[in-house]
């Protein structure tokens, strides 16, 4: 299947659009087809500098780089590749004009000279009468000779599509199912603006045909425009692609996910430190489900499992908690050595001693089980490098059933039992054995003893386990920290 993603470079890439792009990419990969990126920059006024590059960088980061169309080369430069180029609409204006002329000649389009003032007035009247806003076809009635005269005189005008009003237009959406539109409810869409620039409606139909698209996956905001597009395909004598319209993303209160309610720019998720594996896994599960309990998917697994039939047409709630959970899960999957290499510069920046630390890998492995984002690493590992200040208010903890009055006694028991381990036997197993013996003889609960040990060694309520920390700290430093 040939699929495409067709962003307009008008600003940041909305996270929902990244999902749409991903679905299109997945369908191309699943069918061993090709994924094209086309830049829809017909609205030059709204163009934002650098937007194309940032969209492409995001797709590359996400692992869904295009096979064809506009992409980044190895040096990060924007290039175009493929047999159907150019893939940037502003380079194709002559082409759209040629096809617009053909529609005019064949009677599928007509010139409209109505000024914006007249159109505003018309709309106001329609509003008063509670009619749907729609062009009233004044210019369709014009005498052809008069039209010629006005064009020759250079009068400003647009080109409109002539919708067959008596017809019912039907098609089967891959997500929404059978759809049907009465022709009289569809507006005569502007195809060419008065400055000769095409609208989205004309440009993308021409492009989807010439670029041989089999399937168009796009946001549901385009659903109501499908009849216009199908009529255009038919007017040209072309076969229309299949359509799959993807629902909106929603906030937990089911309002539309928008900038006001937090981050919606895909870029923000990179900045926050999300792994591409986690973000793409999360996006795939927004509105799609595999029909099983599986939640973690690699990209190859998604290619295998993904089907359009399992995408819901109702809006998908953007559940940040789930995204964070997936992020944690994907952090655990990173090979230990890679994980240590990723966090090392961050930790060294705060604790220079980490640079030549022979047990850095061991330490990193301890926090890999708990971390959500890389930048948390220095905080999580800090107690290995700087002696923590540990107050009684941390150690005495009712939840752990440790009273302030008992702390000196527990510290003594810990010290005594750990002192008995020979330096050369200082490994986790011996520490466990020594503490088990202390628990048996003292009558203390395991939880009490381990809490006091852990809190004293790390100075933190949340940290890796006591045995592991003690093992890495070594006998001397462990006993030192118990002596405060
Ligand atoms: N340029 C359109 C947009 O960004 C593309 C819609 C489509 O995929 O056809 O909404």
Short mmCIF file of C-alpha atoms and ligand atoms in Angstrom, two decimals:
data_model
loop_
_atom_site.label_atom_id
_atom_site.label_comp_id
_atom_site.label_asym_id
_atom_site.label_seq_id
_atom_site.Cartn_x
_atom_site.Cartn_y
_atom_site.Cartn_z
CA UNK A 1 0.00 0.00 0.00
CA UNK A 2 1.14 3.51 -0.71
CA UNK A 3 0.22 5.80 2.17
CA UNK A 4 1.21 9.34 3.01
CA UNK A 5 1.49 11.96 5.67
CA UNK A 6 0.82 15.48 4.45
CA UNK A 7 1.60 18.07 7.10
CA UNK A 8 1.14 21.80 6.62
CA UNK A 9 4.20 23.64 7.94
CA UNK A 10 2.14 26.09 9.96
CA UNK A 11 3.66 25.49 13.39
CA UNK A 12 4.38 22.72 15.81
CA UNK A 13 3.40 19.14 15.06
CA UNK A 14 0.38 18.21 17.18
CA UNK A 15 0.80 14.91 18.98
CA UNK A 16 -2.41 13.71 17.31
CA UNK A 17 -0.85 14.30 13.90
CA UNK A 18 2.15 12.22 14.89
CA UNK A 19 -0.27 9.43 15.68
CA UNK A 20 -1.96 9.84 12.28
CA UNK A 21 1.43 9.71 10.59
CA UNK A 22 2.31 6.59 12.58
CA UNK A 23 -0.89 4.81 11.53
CA UNK A 24 -0.14 5.61 7.87
CA UNK A 25 3.46 4.42 8.30
CA UNK A 26 2.28 1.20 9.97
CA UNK A 27 -0.10 0.43 7.11
CA UNK A 28 2.67 0.98 4.56
CA UNK A 29 5.05 -1.29 6.46
CA UNK A 30 2.43 -3.94 7.11
CA UNK A 31 1.72 -4.25 3.41
CA UNK A 32 5.38 -3.88 2.41
CA UNK A 33 4.39 -0.69 0.67
CA UNK A 34 5.76 2.81 0.83
CA UNK A 35 5.23 5.80 3.10
CA UNK A 36 5.41 9.25 1.52
CA UNK A 37 5.74 12.63 3.15
CA UNK A 38 4.29 15.53 1.20
CA UNK A 39 4.47 19.11 2.40
CA UNK A 40 1.19 21.00 2.01
CA UNK A 41 2.31 24.60 1.98
CA UNK A 42 -0.39 26.19 -0.15
CA UNK A 43 -1.23 28.61 2.63
CA UNK A 44 1.96 30.64 2.45
CA UNK A 45 0.69 33.26 4.89
CA UNK A 46 0.49 30.74 7.72
CA UNK A 47 3.85 29.15 7.05
CA UNK A 48 6.28 29.01 9.96
CA UNK A 49 9.98 29.03 9.31
CA UNK A 50 11.74 25.80 10.23
CA UNK A 51 8.48 23.86 10.56
CA UNK A 52 9.26 21.40 7.75
CA UNK A 53 12.61 20.54 9.23
CA UNK A 54 11.20 20.07 12.70
CA UNK A 55 8.41 17.77 11.47
CA UNK A 56 10.94 15.68 9.58
CA UNK A 57 13.29 15.52 12.55
CA UNK A 58 10.41 14.27 14.65
CA UNK A 59 9.50 11.54 12.19
CA UNK A 60 13.12 10.41 12.09
CA UNK A 61 13.31 10.48 15.89
CA UNK A 62 10.11 8.44 16.10
CA UNK A 63 11.52 5.82 13.75
CA UNK A 64 8.94 6.49 11.04
CA UNK A 65 11.08 8.27 8.49
CA UNK A 66 9.55 8.46 5.02
CA UNK A 67 10.48 6.08 2.22
CA UNK A 68 9.56 8.65 -0.36
CA UNK A 69 8.91 12.37 -0.64
CA UNK A 70 10.42 15.00 1.60
CA UNK A 71 12.95 13.69 4.12
CA UNK A 72 16.25 14.39 5.84
CA UNK A 73 19.49 13.01 4.45
CA UNK A 74 22.21 11.61 6.70
CA UNK A 75 23.57 15.09 7.24
CA UNK A 76 20.15 16.35 8.33
CA UNK A 77 19.51 18.30 5.13
CA UNK A 78 16.00 18.41 3.62
CA UNK A 79 15.88 16.44 0.38
CA UNK A 80 13.22 14.98 -1.90
CA UNK A 81 13.29 11.41 -3.13
CA UNK A 82 10.92 9.45 -5.36
CA UNK A 83 9.32 9.14 -8.76
CA UNK A 84 6.30 11.39 -8.12
CA UNK A 85 8.00 14.64 -7.12
CA UNK A 86 8.15 17.43 -6.43
CA UNK A 87 6.59 16.59 -3.07
CA UNK A 88 6.26 20.18 -1.88
CA UNK A 89 2.99 21.70 -3.05
CA UNK A 90 4.36 25.19 -3.59
CA UNK A 91 6.52 23.70 -6.36
CA UNK A 92 3.45 22.26 -8.08
CA UNK A 93 1.26 25.34 -8.58
CA UNK A 94 1.34 25.16 -12.40
CA UNK A 95 0.09 21.61 -12.19
CA UNK A 96 -2.91 22.52 -10.05
CA UNK A 97 -3.81 25.35 -12.41
CA UNK A 98 -3.69 22.98 -15.35
CA UNK A 99 -6.07 20.57 -13.63
CA UNK A 100 -8.32 23.42 -12.54
CA UNK A 101 -8.58 24.54 -16.19
CA UNK A 102 -9.60 21.06 -17.14
CA UNK A 103 -12.42 21.06 -14.57
CA UNK A 104 -13.62 24.41 -15.89
CA UNK A 105 -13.55 23.21 -19.47
CA UNK A 106 -15.47 20.04 -18.60
CA UNK A 107 -18.16 21.95 -16.70
CA UNK A 108 -17.27 20.62 -13.24
CA UNK A 109 -16.18 24.01 -11.96
CA UNK A 110 -17.24 27.62 -12.45
CA UNK A 111 -15.85 31.07 -11.87
CA UNK A 112 -17.21 33.07 -8.97
CA UNK A 113 -16.79 36.86 -8.81
CA UNK A 114 -18.56 37.41 -5.49
CA UNK A 115 -16.70 39.78 -3.22
CA UNK A 116 -16.01 38.89 0.39
CA UNK A 117 -18.47 41.62 1.44
CA UNK A 118 -21.21 39.98 -0.58
CA UNK A 119 -20.38 36.57 0.81
CA UNK A 120 -20.44 37.93 4.36
CA UNK A 121 -23.86 39.41 3.80
CA UNK A 122 -25.11 36.18 2.30
CA UNK A 123 -23.85 34.23 5.32
CA UNK A 124 -25.50 36.63 7.74
CA UNK A 125 -28.81 36.21 5.99
CA UNK A 126 -28.47 32.44 6.06
CA UNK A 127 -27.67 32.57 9.74
CA UNK A 128 -30.81 34.61 10.42
CA UNK A 129 -32.89 32.09 8.51
CA UNK A 130 -31.09 29.29 10.37
CA UNK A 131 -29.81 27.86 7.13
CA UNK A 132 -26.48 26.10 6.84
CA UNK A 133 -23.85 28.52 5.48
CA UNK A 134 -23.36 27.72 1.85
CA UNK A 135 -22.56 29.49 -1.40
CA UNK A 136 -25.87 30.51 -3.05
CA UNK A 137 -24.61 29.92 -6.60
CA UNK A 138 -25.19 33.45 -7.84
CA UNK A 139 -22.26 33.16 -10.22
CA UNK A 140 -23.33 29.77 -11.56
CA UNK A 141 -26.21 31.58 -13.27
CA UNK A 142 -23.99 34.11 -15.06
CA UNK A 143 -24.11 34.27 -18.81
CA UNK A 144 -20.94 32.69 -20.31
CA UNK A 145 -20.33 35.77 -22.47
CA UNK A 146 -20.44 38.00 -19.41
CA UNK A 147 -18.04 35.68 -17.56
CA UNK A 148 -15.58 35.93 -20.47
CA UNK A 149 -15.86 39.70 -20.45
CA UNK A 150 -15.23 40.00 -16.71
CA UNK A 151 -12.25 37.64 -16.89
CA UNK A 152 -10.81 39.58 -19.82
CA UNK A 153 -11.22 42.79 -17.81
CA UNK A 154 -9.09 41.22 -15.09
CA UNK A 155 -11.84 41.04 -12.48
CA UNK A 156 -10.81 39.09 -9.39
CA UNK A 157 -12.51 35.73 -9.02
CA UNK A 158 -12.20 32.24 -7.60
CA UNK A 159 -12.94 28.85 -9.07
CA UNK A 160 -15.66 26.76 -7.42
CA UNK A 161 -16.49 23.09 -7.67
CA UNK A 162 -20.00 22.42 -8.96
CA UNK A 163 -21.48 19.86 -6.59
CA UNK A 164 -24.25 17.70 -8.11
CA UNK A 165 -26.90 18.73 -5.60
CA UNK A 166 -29.42 16.05 -6.47
CA UNK A 167 -26.99 13.23 -5.81
CA UNK A 168 -26.27 11.23 -2.67
CA UNK A 169 -22.59 10.55 -2.29
CA UNK A 170 -21.65 7.34 -0.48
CA UNK A 171 -18.44 5.59 0.41
CA UNK A 172 -17.13 3.20 3.02
CA UNK A 173 -14.69 4.73 5.48
CA UNK A 174 -12.17 2.23 6.84
CA UNK A 175 -12.84 3.49 10.37
CA UNK A 176 -16.27 5.18 10.28
CA UNK A 177 -17.90 2.54 8.07
CA UNK A 178 -20.56 3.35 5.44
CA UNK A 179 -20.99 7.11 4.99
CA UNK A 180 -23.57 8.96 2.98
CA UNK A 181 -23.89 12.66 2.15
CA UNK A 182 -26.76 14.43 0.41
CA UNK A 183 -25.40 16.58 -2.41
CA UNK A 184 -27.58 19.55 -1.48
CA UNK A 185 -25.81 19.81 1.89
CA UNK A 186 -22.35 20.07 0.34
CA UNK A 187 -20.95 23.52 -0.44
CA UNK A 188 -19.50 24.48 -3.83
CA UNK A 189 -15.94 24.41 -2.58
CA UNK A 190 -13.42 27.02 -3.70
CA UNK A 191 -10.68 25.19 -5.62
CA UNK A 192 -8.51 28.08 -6.79
CA UNK A 193 -8.28 31.27 -4.79
CA UNK A 194 -8.34 34.68 -6.43
CA UNK A 195 -4.55 34.83 -6.28
CA UNK A 196 -4.43 31.63 -8.33
CA UNK A 197 -3.29 29.49 -5.39
CA UNK A 198 -5.05 26.16 -4.99
CA UNK A 199 -6.94 25.21 -1.84
CA UNK A 200 -6.18 22.02 0.06
CA UNK A 201 -9.18 20.36 -1.57
CA UNK A 202 -7.90 20.67 -5.13
CA UNK A 203 -4.20 20.27 -4.39
CA UNK A 204 -4.38 17.13 -2.30
CA UNK A 205 -6.77 15.35 -4.66
CA UNK A 206 -4.43 16.02 -7.60
CA UNK A 207 -1.45 14.91 -5.52
CA UNK A 208 -3.01 11.82 -4.00
CA UNK A 209 -3.83 10.72 -7.54
CA UNK A 210 -0.49 11.57 -9.15
CA UNK A 211 1.40 10.14 -6.18
CA UNK A 212 -0.64 6.94 -6.54
CA UNK A 213 -1.97 6.78 -3.00
CA UNK A 214 -3.99 3.70 -2.07
CA UNK A 215 -5.05 4.80 1.37
CA UNK A 216 -5.50 8.23 2.94
CA UNK A 217 -5.35 8.29 6.73
CA UNK A 218 -6.08 11.71 8.16
CA UNK A 219 -7.84 13.53 10.97
CA UNK A 220 -11.61 13.35 11.34
CA UNK A 221 -11.87 17.10 10.71
CA UNK A 222 -11.74 16.17 7.01
CA UNK A 223 -14.57 13.66 7.16
CA UNK A 224 -17.26 16.13 6.10
CA UNK A 225 -15.14 17.16 3.09
CA UNK A 226 -14.95 13.66 1.64
CA UNK A 227 -17.93 14.16 -0.72
CA UNK A 228 -16.14 17.13 -2.31
CA UNK A 229 -13.04 15.02 -2.76
CA UNK A 230 -14.90 12.05 -4.21
CA UNK A 231 -16.66 14.35 -6.66
CA UNK A 232 -13.32 15.79 -7.68
CA UNK A 233 -11.83 12.35 -8.28
CA UNK A 234 -14.81 11.43 -10.41
CA UNK A 235 -14.71 14.69 -12.34
CA UNK A 236 -11.11 13.96 -13.28
CA UNK A 237 -11.99 10.38 -14.16
CA UNK A 238 -9.68 9.02 -11.45
CA UNK A 239 -10.15 6.26 -8.93
CA UNK A 240 -10.34 7.64 -5.39
CA UNK A 241 -8.13 6.13 -2.68
CA UNK A 242 -9.58 4.46 0.37
CA UNK A 243 -10.13 6.74 3.35
CA UNK A 244 -9.62 6.19 7.05
CA UNK A 245 -10.49 9.12 9.30
CA UNK A 246 -8.89 9.08 12.71
CA UNK A 247 -10.70 10.47 15.74
CA UNK A 248 -9.57 13.37 17.86
CA UNK A 249 -7.50 13.04 20.99
CA UNK A 250 -9.36 14.03 24.15
CA UNK A 251 -8.49 15.23 27.62
CA UNK A 252 -9.65 12.97 30.46
CA UNK A 253 -12.74 15.24 30.78
CA UNK A 254 -13.41 14.37 27.11
CA UNK A 255 -12.80 17.90 25.86
CA UNK A 256 -10.64 18.27 22.78
CA UNK A 257 -6.94 17.91 23.60
CA UNK A 258 -5.66 21.40 23.17
CA UNK A 259 -2.69 23.55 24.01
CA UNK A 260 -4.45 25.09 26.98
CA UNK A 261 -4.58 21.78 28.80
CA UNK A 262 -0.91 20.91 28.63
CA UNK A 263 1.54 19.82 26.05
CA UNK A 264 0.22 18.85 22.68
CA UNK A 265 3.30 19.55 20.60
CA UNK A 266 5.08 16.30 19.79
CA UNK A 267 8.38 18.11 20.33
CA UNK A 268 7.50 18.73 24.00
CA UNK A 269 7.46 15.00 24.65
CA UNK A 270 11.00 14.68 23.33
CA UNK A 271 12.09 17.59 25.48
CA UNK A 272 10.57 15.94 28.53
CA UNK A 273 12.73 12.89 27.89
CA UNK A 274 10.27 10.34 26.59
CA UNK A 275 11.79 7.44 24.69
CA UNK A 276 10.54 7.03 21.13
CA UNK A 277 9.67 3.42 21.99
CA UNK A 278 7.38 4.58 24.80
CA UNK A 279 5.76 7.47 22.95
CA UNK A 280 5.04 5.46 19.81
CA UNK A 281 3.76 2.50 21.83
CA UNK A 282 1.45 4.90 23.64
CA UNK A 283 0.25 6.61 20.45
CA UNK A 284 -0.52 3.26 18.84
CA UNK A 285 -2.76 2.37 21.77
CA UNK A 286 -4.68 5.64 21.52
CA UNK A 287 -7.85 4.63 19.77
CA UNK A 288 -6.50 1.27 18.67
CA UNK A 289 -6.40 -1.94 20.62
CA UNK A 290 -4.86 -5.26 19.72
CA UNK A 291 -7.82 -7.27 21.02
CA UNK A 292 -5.54 -8.89 23.62
CA UNK A 293 -4.16 -7.85 27.02
CA UNK A 294 -0.77 -6.95 25.58
CA UNK A 295 0.23 -3.35 26.26
CA UNK A 296 3.90 -3.21 25.41
CA UNK A 297 4.62 -3.39 21.73
CA UNK A 298 7.83 -3.08 19.80
CA UNK A 299 7.51 -1.46 16.41
CA UNK A 300 7.83 -4.82 14.58
CA UNK A 301 5.08 -6.21 16.83
CA UNK A 302 2.89 -3.24 15.98
CA UNK A 303 3.47 -3.74 12.27
CA UNK A 304 2.29 -7.30 12.73
CA UNK A 305 -0.71 -6.61 14.98
CA UNK A 306 -2.00 -3.27 13.66
CA UNK A 307 -5.23 -3.21 11.66
CA UNK A 308 -7.50 -0.34 10.71
CA UNK A 309 -10.51 -2.42 11.70
CA UNK A 310 -9.51 -2.22 15.35
CA UNK A 311 -9.35 1.59 15.45
CA UNK A 312 -12.27 3.10 17.34
CA UNK A 313 -14.16 5.94 15.80
CA UNK A 314 -14.84 7.58 19.16
CA UNK A 315 -12.29 10.04 20.50
CA UNK A 316 -9.32 8.58 22.36
CA UNK A 317 -8.52 9.85 25.84
CA UNK A 318 -4.95 10.96 26.26
CA UNK A 319 -3.94 9.29 29.51
CA UNK A 320 -0.61 10.75 30.65
CA UNK A 321 -0.36 8.23 33.50
CA UNK A 322 -0.35 5.41 31.01
CA UNK A 323 2.30 7.16 28.94
CA UNK A 324 4.49 7.49 32.03
CA UNK A 325 3.96 3.87 32.91
CA UNK A 326 5.00 2.81 29.41
CA UNK A 327 8.01 5.11 29.63
CA UNK A 328 9.10 3.34 32.82
CA UNK A 329 8.60 -0.05 31.22
CA UNK A 330 10.67 0.93 28.20
CA UNK A 331 13.41 2.34 30.41
CA UNK A 332 13.74 -1.12 32.02
CA UNK A 333 14.19 -2.69 28.59
CA UNK A 334 17.30 -0.73 27.69
CA UNK A 335 20.37 -2.99 27.89
CA UNK A 336 22.12 -2.23 31.22
CA UNK A 337 25.34 -1.05 29.63
CA UNK A 338 23.50 1.32 27.26
CA UNK A 339 21.47 2.66 30.14
CA UNK A 340 24.62 3.36 32.16
CA UNK A 341 26.21 5.08 29.15
CA UNK A 342 23.14 7.28 28.68
CA UNK A 343 23.02 8.52 32.27
CA UNK A 344 26.76 8.75 32.90
CA UNK A 345 27.31 12.26 31.51
CA UNK A 346 24.32 13.54 33.50
CA UNK A 347 25.64 12.04 36.72
CA UNK A 348 29.25 13.15 36.10
CA UNK A 349 28.05 16.71 35.56
CA UNK A 350 26.80 16.75 39.17
CA UNK A 351 29.24 14.29 40.74
CA UNK A 352 32.65 14.32 39.02
CA UNK A 353 33.69 11.23 41.02
CA UNK A 354 31.32 9.19 38.88
CA UNK A 355 33.72 9.61 35.94
CA UNK A 356 36.18 6.90 37.03
CA UNK A 357 33.79 4.94 39.18
CA UNK A 358 34.44 1.21 38.67
CA UNK A 359 31.01 0.27 40.01
CA UNK A 360 29.05 2.80 37.97
CA UNK A 361 27.35 0.08 35.94
CA UNK A 362 26.27 -1.69 39.10
CA UNK A 363 24.84 1.52 40.52
CA UNK A 364 23.09 2.40 37.29
CA UNK A 365 21.50 -1.04 37.19
CA UNK A 366 20.00 -0.45 40.63
CA UNK A 367 18.11 2.65 39.56
CA UNK A 368 17.11 1.37 36.14
CA UNK A 369 14.32 -0.52 37.87
CA UNK A 370 12.82 2.69 39.25
CA UNK A 371 13.64 5.53 36.94
CA UNK A 372 11.17 7.17 34.56
CA UNK A 373 13.36 9.83 32.86
CA UNK A 374 17.13 9.97 32.39
CA UNK A 375 17.55 13.37 34.10
CA UNK A 376 16.35 11.82 37.36
CA UNK A 377 19.55 9.76 37.54
CA UNK A 378 21.85 12.26 39.34
CA UNK A 379 19.32 12.71 42.13
CA UNK A 380 18.74 9.00 42.41
CA UNK A 381 22.44 8.17 42.56
CA UNK A 382 23.63 11.20 44.52
CA UNK A 383 23.86 9.35 47.85
CA UNK A 384 26.58 7.10 46.46
CA UNK A 385 28.85 10.09 45.86
CA UNK A 386 27.94 12.56 48.59
CA UNK A 387 27.28 11.44 52.17
CA UNK A 388 23.60 12.16 52.78
CA UNK A 389 22.48 14.15 55.76
CA UNK A 390 20.12 11.82 57.54
CA UNK A 391 17.85 13.21 60.21
CA UNK A 392 15.93 11.32 62.81
CA UNK A 393 12.76 12.71 61.25
CA UNK A 394 13.47 10.56 58.18
CA UNK A 395 14.46 7.39 60.05
CA UNK A 396 11.68 7.51 62.62
CA UNK A 397 8.73 6.54 60.48
CA UNK A 398 5.39 5.29 61.75
CA UNK A 399 4.65 3.64 58.42
CA UNK A 400 7.73 1.50 58.90
CA UNK A 401 6.84 0.99 62.59
CA UNK A 402 10.04 2.69 63.68
CA UNK A 403 9.78 4.99 66.74
CA UNK A 404 12.38 7.68 67.33
CA UNK A 405 13.23 6.14 70.71
CA UNK A 406 14.10 2.80 69.09
CA UNK A 407 16.45 4.19 66.46
CA UNK A 408 19.71 4.14 68.48
CA UNK A 409 19.07 0.54 69.48
CA UNK A 410 18.32 -0.55 65.89
CA UNK A 411 21.42 1.25 64.61
CA UNK A 412 23.51 -0.61 67.20
CA UNK A 413 22.08 -3.97 66.15
CA UNK A 414 22.76 -3.17 62.50
CA UNK A 415 26.30 -2.10 63.18
CA UNK A 416 27.11 -5.14 65.27
CA UNK A 417 25.79 -7.64 62.83
CA UNK A 418 27.43 -6.02 59.81
CA UNK A 419 30.76 -5.60 61.58
CA UNK A 420 30.89 -9.36 61.92
CA UNK A 421 31.15 -9.79 58.14
CA UNK A 422 34.70 -10.03 56.98
CA UNK A 423 35.74 -7.37 54.50
CA UNK A 424 36.51 -9.96 51.80
CA UNK A 425 33.06 -11.54 52.23
CA UNK A 426 31.19 -8.24 51.80
CA UNK A 427 28.65 -9.36 49.23
CA UNK A 428 24.89 -9.24 49.21
CA UNK A 429 24.44 -12.87 50.35
CA UNK A 430 26.55 -12.38 53.47
CA UNK A 431 24.74 -9.15 54.29
CA UNK A 432 21.38 -10.92 53.97
CA UNK A 433 22.58 -13.76 56.19
CA UNK A 434 23.97 -11.43 58.87
CA UNK A 435 20.78 -9.38 58.99
CA UNK A 436 18.58 -12.50 59.07
CA UNK A 437 20.49 -13.64 62.12
CA UNK A 438 20.07 -10.20 63.73
CA UNK A 439 16.33 -10.27 63.08
CA UNK A 440 16.04 -13.71 64.67
CA UNK A 441 17.99 -12.78 67.79
CA UNK A 442 16.61 -9.26 68.32
CA UNK A 443 12.95 -9.93 67.72
CA UNK A 444 12.81 -6.89 65.42
CA UNK A 445 10.73 -7.05 62.27
CA UNK A 446 12.65 -7.39 59.00
CA UNK A 447 10.95 -4.30 57.68
CA UNK A 448 12.05 -2.20 60.65
CA UNK A 449 15.66 -3.22 60.33
CA UNK A 450 15.85 -2.83 56.58
CA UNK A 451 14.14 0.55 56.69
CA UNK A 452 16.61 1.97 59.18
CA UNK A 453 19.50 0.57 57.14
CA UNK A 454 18.21 1.93 53.87
CA UNK A 455 17.27 5.35 55.22
CA UNK A 456 20.66 5.72 56.93
CA UNK A 457 22.60 4.70 53.82
CA UNK A 458 20.66 6.76 51.29
CA UNK A 459 18.99 9.57 53.18
CA UNK A 460 15.98 9.05 50.97
CA UNK A 461 12.52 7.66 51.45
CA UNK A 462 12.60 6.15 47.97
CA UNK A 463 15.75 4.42 46.88
CA UNK A 464 17.11 1.07 45.76
CA UNK A 465 17.08 -1.80 48.26
CA UNK A 466 19.16 -1.79 51.45
CA UNK A 467 21.18 -4.94 50.70
CA UNK A 468 22.23 -3.78 47.25
CA UNK A 469 23.15 -0.30 48.40
CA UNK A 470 25.20 -1.65 51.30
CA UNK A 471 26.98 -4.08 49.00
CA UNK A 472 28.00 -1.31 46.59
CA UNK A 473 28.95 1.17 49.33
CA UNK A 474 31.32 -1.37 50.91
CA UNK A 475 31.77 -2.28 54.54
CA UNK A 476 33.62 0.81 55.65
CA UNK A 477 31.24 3.40 54.22
CA UNK A 478 28.22 1.41 55.32
CA UNK A 479 29.38 1.33 58.93
CA UNK A 480 30.31 5.00 58.77
CA UNK A 481 26.80 5.93 57.74
CA UNK A 482 25.33 3.86 60.55
CA UNK A 483 27.45 5.69 63.08
CA UNK A 484 25.81 9.09 62.94
N1 LIG B 1 -2.36 19.34 5.23
C1 LIG B 1 -3.48 18.71 5.84
C2 LIG B 1 -3.42 18.91 7.33
O1 LIG B 1 -2.36 19.16 7.85
C3 LIG B 1 -3.44 17.24 5.50
C4 LIG B 1 -4.68 16.49 5.61
C5 LIG B 1 -4.51 15.21 4.85
O2 LIG B 1 -3.79 14.33 5.36
O3 LIG B 1 -5.01 15.08 3.75
O4 LIG B 1 -4.43 18.82 7.99
#
